[in-house]
């Protein structure tokens, strides 16, 4: 497995944190949820540092908005669709 810290690596890890935050949200474990959200925000900051991600700022802004809504306990998306968004990153990383 490739563990080089690339945007792909961070996007796959962002998906893991978002998944974890959603599970904690459903369990109403807001302390753990906030910790996962904090880690997700840190990951996004790392992703934004990569020059090749400059053209994808709109996508990252949408993800930040979704994470912030979750942080405010206002998650209004289909959970499975959001998690499906992250699947290709994980699959490509594991290949």
XYZ file of N, CA, C and O in Angstrom:
380
model
N 0.845 -1.183 0.000
C 0.000 0.000 0.000
C 0.884 1.239 0.000
O 1.884 1.308 0.681
N 0.472 2.241 -0.759
C 1.187 3.507 -0.856
C 0.770 4.414 0.301
O -0.391 4.796 0.408
N 1.702 4.763 1.172
C 1.377 5.628 2.303
C 2.003 7.008 2.162
O 2.097 7.739 3.137
N 2.448 7.347 0.945
C 2.965 8.685 0.701
C 1.850 9.678 0.979
O 0.696 9.460 0.610
N 2.201 10.769 1.615
C 1.207 11.774 1.995
C 0.860 12.649 0.789
O 1.387 13.714 0.600
N -0.044 12.154 -0.027
C -0.505 12.828 -1.234
C -1.925 13.348 -0.993
O -2.575 12.972 -0.011
N -2.443 14.177 -1.902
C -3.849 14.574 -1.764
C -4.780 13.358 -1.713
O -5.760 13.364 -0.967
N -4.461 12.329 -2.489
C -5.266 11.104 -2.461
C -5.274 10.491 -1.068
O -6.326 10.111 -0.550
N -4.111 10.398 -0.451
C -3.995 9.870 0.905
C -4.877 10.675 1.865
O -5.639 10.118 2.659
N -4.782 11.994 1.780
C -5.558 12.841 2.695
C -7.053 12.787 2.411
O -7.869 12.811 3.340
N -7.444 12.690 1.133
C -8.874 12.588 0.819
C -9.450 11.282 1.359
O -10.559 11.257 1.889
N -8.701 10.191 1.252
C -9.163 8.913 1.800
C -9.300 9.015 3.319
O -10.280 8.527 3.901
N -8.344 9.671 3.952
C -8.407 9.837 5.400
C -9.507 10.803 5.814
O -10.139 10.624 6.862
N -9.766 11.795 4.998
C -10.879 12.702 5.263
C -12.191 11.919 5.244
O -13.053 12.114 6.106
N -12.316 11.016 4.284
C -13.511 10.172 4.229
C -13.678 9.346 5.491
O -14.791 9.205 6.006
N -12.584 8.833 6.025
C -12.650 8.055 7.270
C -13.112 8.920 8.436
O -13.934 8.490 9.249
N -12.595 10.136 8.515
C -12.991 11.029 9.610
C -14.450 11.452 9.492
O -15.164 11.518 10.485
N -14.887 11.740 8.273
C -16.284 12.123 8.065
C -17.195 10.947 8.422
O -18.217 11.118 9.092
N -16.809 9.744 8.007
C -17.586 8.551 8.345
C -17.679 8.377 9.859
O -18.758 8.118 10.405
N -16.561 8.545 10.526
C -16.517 8.426 11.984
C -17.408 9.490 12.630
O -18.186 9.202 13.542
N -17.320 10.720 12.144
C -18.133 11.809 12.691
C -19.625 11.527 12.507
O -20.426 11.793 13.413
N -19.989 10.970 11.351
C -21.400 10.654 11.110
C -21.902 9.566 12.058
O -23.024 9.648 12.568
N -21.080 8.553 12.280
C -21.474 7.501 13.226
C -21.657 8.067 14.633
O -22.614 7.725 15.342
N -20.755 8.944 15.022
C -20.836 9.551 16.350
C -22.040 10.486 16.445
O -22.697 10.563 17.483
N -22.353 11.162 15.353
C -23.541 12.020 15.295
C -24.798 11.183 15.518
O -25.679 11.556 16.298
N -24.873 10.039 14.831
C -26.031 9.163 14.978
C -26.158 8.621 16.393
O -27.269 8.416 16.886
N -25.034 8.398 17.053
C -25.030 7.894 18.428
C -25.199 9.021 19.449
O -25.263 8.753 20.637
N -25.233 10.254 18.944
C -25.326 11.438 19.798
C -24.134 11.555 20.745
O -24.251 12.076 21.849
N -22.989 11.070 20.285
C -21.742 11.198 21.041
C -21.020 12.428 20.480
O -20.092 12.326 19.686
N -21.482 13.593 20.912
C -21.034 14.833 20.311
C -19.586 15.195 20.661
O -18.934 15.884 19.886
N -19.085 14.723 21.769
C -17.686 14.988 22.107
C -16.785 14.292 21.087
O -15.885 14.916 20.503
N -17.017 13.011 20.857
C -16.223 12.286 19.865
C -16.451 12.844 18.466
O -15.524 12.927 17.661
N -17.695 13.244 18.178
C -18.003 13.812 16.872
C -17.184 15.084 16.651
O -16.583 15.262 15.592
N -17.135 15.952 17.643
C -16.373 17.195 17.514
C -14.878 16.911 17.330
O -14.193 17.618 16.588
N -14.376 15.874 17.982
C -12.967 15.501 17.798
C -12.711 15.040 16.364
O -11.701 15.405 15.763
N -13.618 14.243 15.831
C -13.485 13.785 14.441
C -13.575 14.964 13.477
O -12.822 15.039 12.499
N -14.472 15.881 13.749
C -14.626 17.058 12.901
C -13.366 17.913 12.943
O -12.914 18.421 11.914
N -12.788 18.043 14.109
C -11.539 18.804 14.234
C -10.432 18.167 13.389
O -9.696 18.866 12.673
N -10.332 16.847 13.444
C -9.332 16.149 12.627
C -9.639 16.321 11.134
O -8.735 16.515 10.314
N -10.926 16.276 10.772
C -11.320 16.457 9.373
C -10.930 17.853 8.883
O -10.416 18.008 7.768
N -11.136 18.847 9.710
C -10.757 20.209 9.331
C -9.246 20.322 9.155
O -8.770 21.003 8.235
N -8.494 19.680 10.017
C -7.030 19.680 9.881
C -6.590 19.014 8.573
O -5.665 19.477 7.908
N -7.269 17.943 8.217
C -6.953 17.247 6.967
C -7.230 18.156 5.768
O -6.429 18.223 4.833
N -8.343 18.863 5.804
C -8.670 19.770 4.701
C -7.595 20.839 4.562
O -7.185 21.182 3.446
N -7.114 21.357 5.677
C -6.034 22.353 5.620
C -4.794 21.779 4.937
O -4.139 22.465 4.141
N -4.483 20.522 5.226
C -3.335 19.880 4.580
C -3.570 19.698 3.086
O -2.663 19.903 2.278
N -4.787 19.327 2.731
C -5.125 19.138 1.315
C -4.965 20.454 0.557
O -4.442 20.486 -0.554
N -5.402 21.539 1.170
C -5.341 22.844 0.515
C -3.905 23.313 0.258
O -3.687 24.165 -0.595
N -2.948 22.752 0.979
C -1.542 23.136 0.793
C -0.939 22.592 -0.498
O 0.068 23.109 -0.963
N -1.532 21.576 -1.077
C -0.983 20.971 -2.291
C -1.295 21.845 -3.509
O -2.462 22.190 -3.740
N -0.268 22.185 -4.290
C -0.490 23.034 -5.472
C -1.503 22.436 -6.450
O -2.287 23.177 -7.044
N -1.510 21.122 -6.599
C -2.431 20.494 -7.554
C -3.894 20.570 -7.114
O -4.797 20.261 -7.878
N -4.146 21.011 -5.894
C -5.521 21.117 -5.404
C -6.099 22.516 -5.604
O -7.265 22.744 -5.290
N -5.334 23.423 -6.153
C -5.802 24.806 -6.319
C -7.065 24.889 -7.174
O -7.921 25.701 -6.918
N -7.197 24.049 -8.162
C -8.375 24.072 -9.018
C -9.591 23.401 -8.416
O -10.662 23.413 -9.010
N -9.444 22.828 -7.251
C -10.555 22.104 -6.624
C -11.033 22.798 -5.351
O -11.632 22.178 -4.486
N -10.787 24.092 -5.257
C -11.167 24.804 -4.038
C -12.675 24.798 -3.824
O -13.138 24.759 -2.688
N -13.456 24.834 -4.899
C -14.912 24.790 -4.766
C -15.374 23.504 -4.107
O -16.243 23.510 -3.237
N -14.780 22.410 -4.521
C -15.099 21.101 -3.948
C -14.760 21.065 -2.465
O -15.531 20.572 -1.643
N -13.597 21.611 -2.124
C -13.183 21.639 -0.719
C -14.075 22.556 0.102
O -14.364 22.259 1.273
N -14.538 23.653 -0.488
C -15.439 24.560 0.226
C -16.765 23.862 0.541
O -17.333 24.047 1.622
N -17.248 23.069 -0.394
C -18.485 22.313 -0.154
C -18.279 21.320 0.989
O -19.125 21.211 1.880
N -17.150 20.625 0.965
C -16.861 19.676 2.042
C -16.754 20.392 3.391
O -17.265 19.904 4.402
N -16.104 21.553 3.405
C -16.005 22.325 4.652
C -17.385 22.713 5.155
O -17.653 22.640 6.353
N -18.254 23.117 4.249
C -19.615 23.512 4.617
C -20.393 22.334 5.211
O -21.090 22.475 6.217
N -20.257 21.169 4.592
C -20.934 19.966 5.093
C -20.428 19.621 6.485
O -21.210 19.330 7.394
N -19.113 19.688 6.666
C -18.518 19.362 7.964
C -18.953 20.374 9.020
O -19.265 20.004 10.159
N -19.006 21.642 8.644
C -19.430 22.666 9.607
C -20.901 22.487 9.985
O -21.269 22.647 11.148
N -21.748 22.140 9.019
C -23.147 21.866 9.334
C -23.269 20.696 10.300
O -24.066 20.739 11.238
N -22.487 19.668 10.070
C -22.490 18.521 10.979
C -22.038 18.961 12.368
O -22.619 18.565 13.377
N -21.026 19.802 12.412
C -20.512 20.315 13.670
C -21.602 21.071 14.443
O -21.632 21.052 15.670
N -22.512 21.710 13.704
C -23.615 22.444 14.323
C -24.867 21.576 14.471
O -25.948 22.085 14.741
N -24.676 20.275 14.257
C -25.762 19.293 14.374
C -26.901 19.575 13.393
O -28.073 19.408 13.699
N -26.532 20.009 12.174
C -27.512 20.304 11.127
C -27.227 19.484 9.888
O -27.203 20.010 8.786
N -26.990 18.214 10.023
C -26.676 17.374 8.874
C -27.958 17.061 8.122
O -28.869 16.438 8.652
N -28.032 17.514 6.848
C -29.264 17.365 6.073
C -29.050 16.631 4.761
O -29.872 16.717 3.866
N -27.939 15.921 4.636
C -27.651 15.183 3.408
C -27.949 13.704 3.589
O -28.133 13.226 4.700
N -27.937 13.008 2.469
C -28.029 11.563 2.517
C -26.655 11.026 2.918
O -25.673 11.239 2.201
N -26.607 10.375 4.048
C -25.336 9.873 4.590
C -24.617 8.966 3.593
O -23.416 9.105 3.372
N -25.340 8.059 2.987
C -24.725 7.106 2.065
C -24.150 7.795 0.834
O -23.089 7.405 0.348
N -24.836 8.814 0.328
C -24.310 9.537 -0.827
C -23.010 10.253 -0.474
O -22.076 10.273 -1.269
N -22.962 10.832 0.720
C -21.736 11.510 1.140
C -20.597 10.510 1.275
O -19.489 10.755 0.786
N -20.851 9.392 1.907
C -19.806 8.383 2.078
C -19.388 7.789 0.734
O -18.207 7.491 0.532
N -20.339 7.648 -0.181
C -20.016 7.153 -1.526
C -19.065 8.099 -2.258
O -18.264 7.657 -3.081
N -19.163 9.380 -1.972
C -18.261 10.355 -2.586
C -16.801 10.012 -2.274
O -15.928 10.161 -3.124
N -16.545 9.537 -1.060
C -15.174 9.264 -0.628
C -14.658 7.892 -1.066
O -13.454 7.658 -1.049
N -15.527 6.987 -1.451
C -15.107 5.631 -1.808
C -14.028 5.563 -2.890
O -13.058 4.816 -2.734
N -14.143 6.309 -3.984
C -13.094 6.210 -5.012
C -11.698 6.568 -4.493
O -10.710 5.991 -4.933
N -11.626 7.499 -3.562
C -10.318 7.868 -3.013
C -9.700 6.697 -2.252
O -8.517 6.394 -2.407
N -10.515 6.060 -1.444
C -10.034 4.913 -0.675
C -9.629 3.755 -1.579
O -8.588 3.124 -1.380
N -10.455 3.492 -2.583
C -10.166 2.387 -3.499
C -8.874 2.648 -4.268
O -8.031 1.763 -4.378
N -8.690 3.871 -4.755
C -7.461 4.195 -5.494
C -6.236 4.128 -4.583
O -5.171 3.717 -5.011
N -6.382 4.540 -3.340
C -5.261 4.496 -2.409
C -4.847 3.061 -2.129
O -3.666 2.759 -2.017
N -5.815 2.162 -2.025
C -5.516 0.772 -1.692
C -4.977 -0.019 -2.886
O -4.397 -1.067 -2.693
N -5.177 0.517 -4.094
C -4.740 -0.206 -5.295
C -3.236 -0.266 -5.414
O -2.492 0.495 -4.932
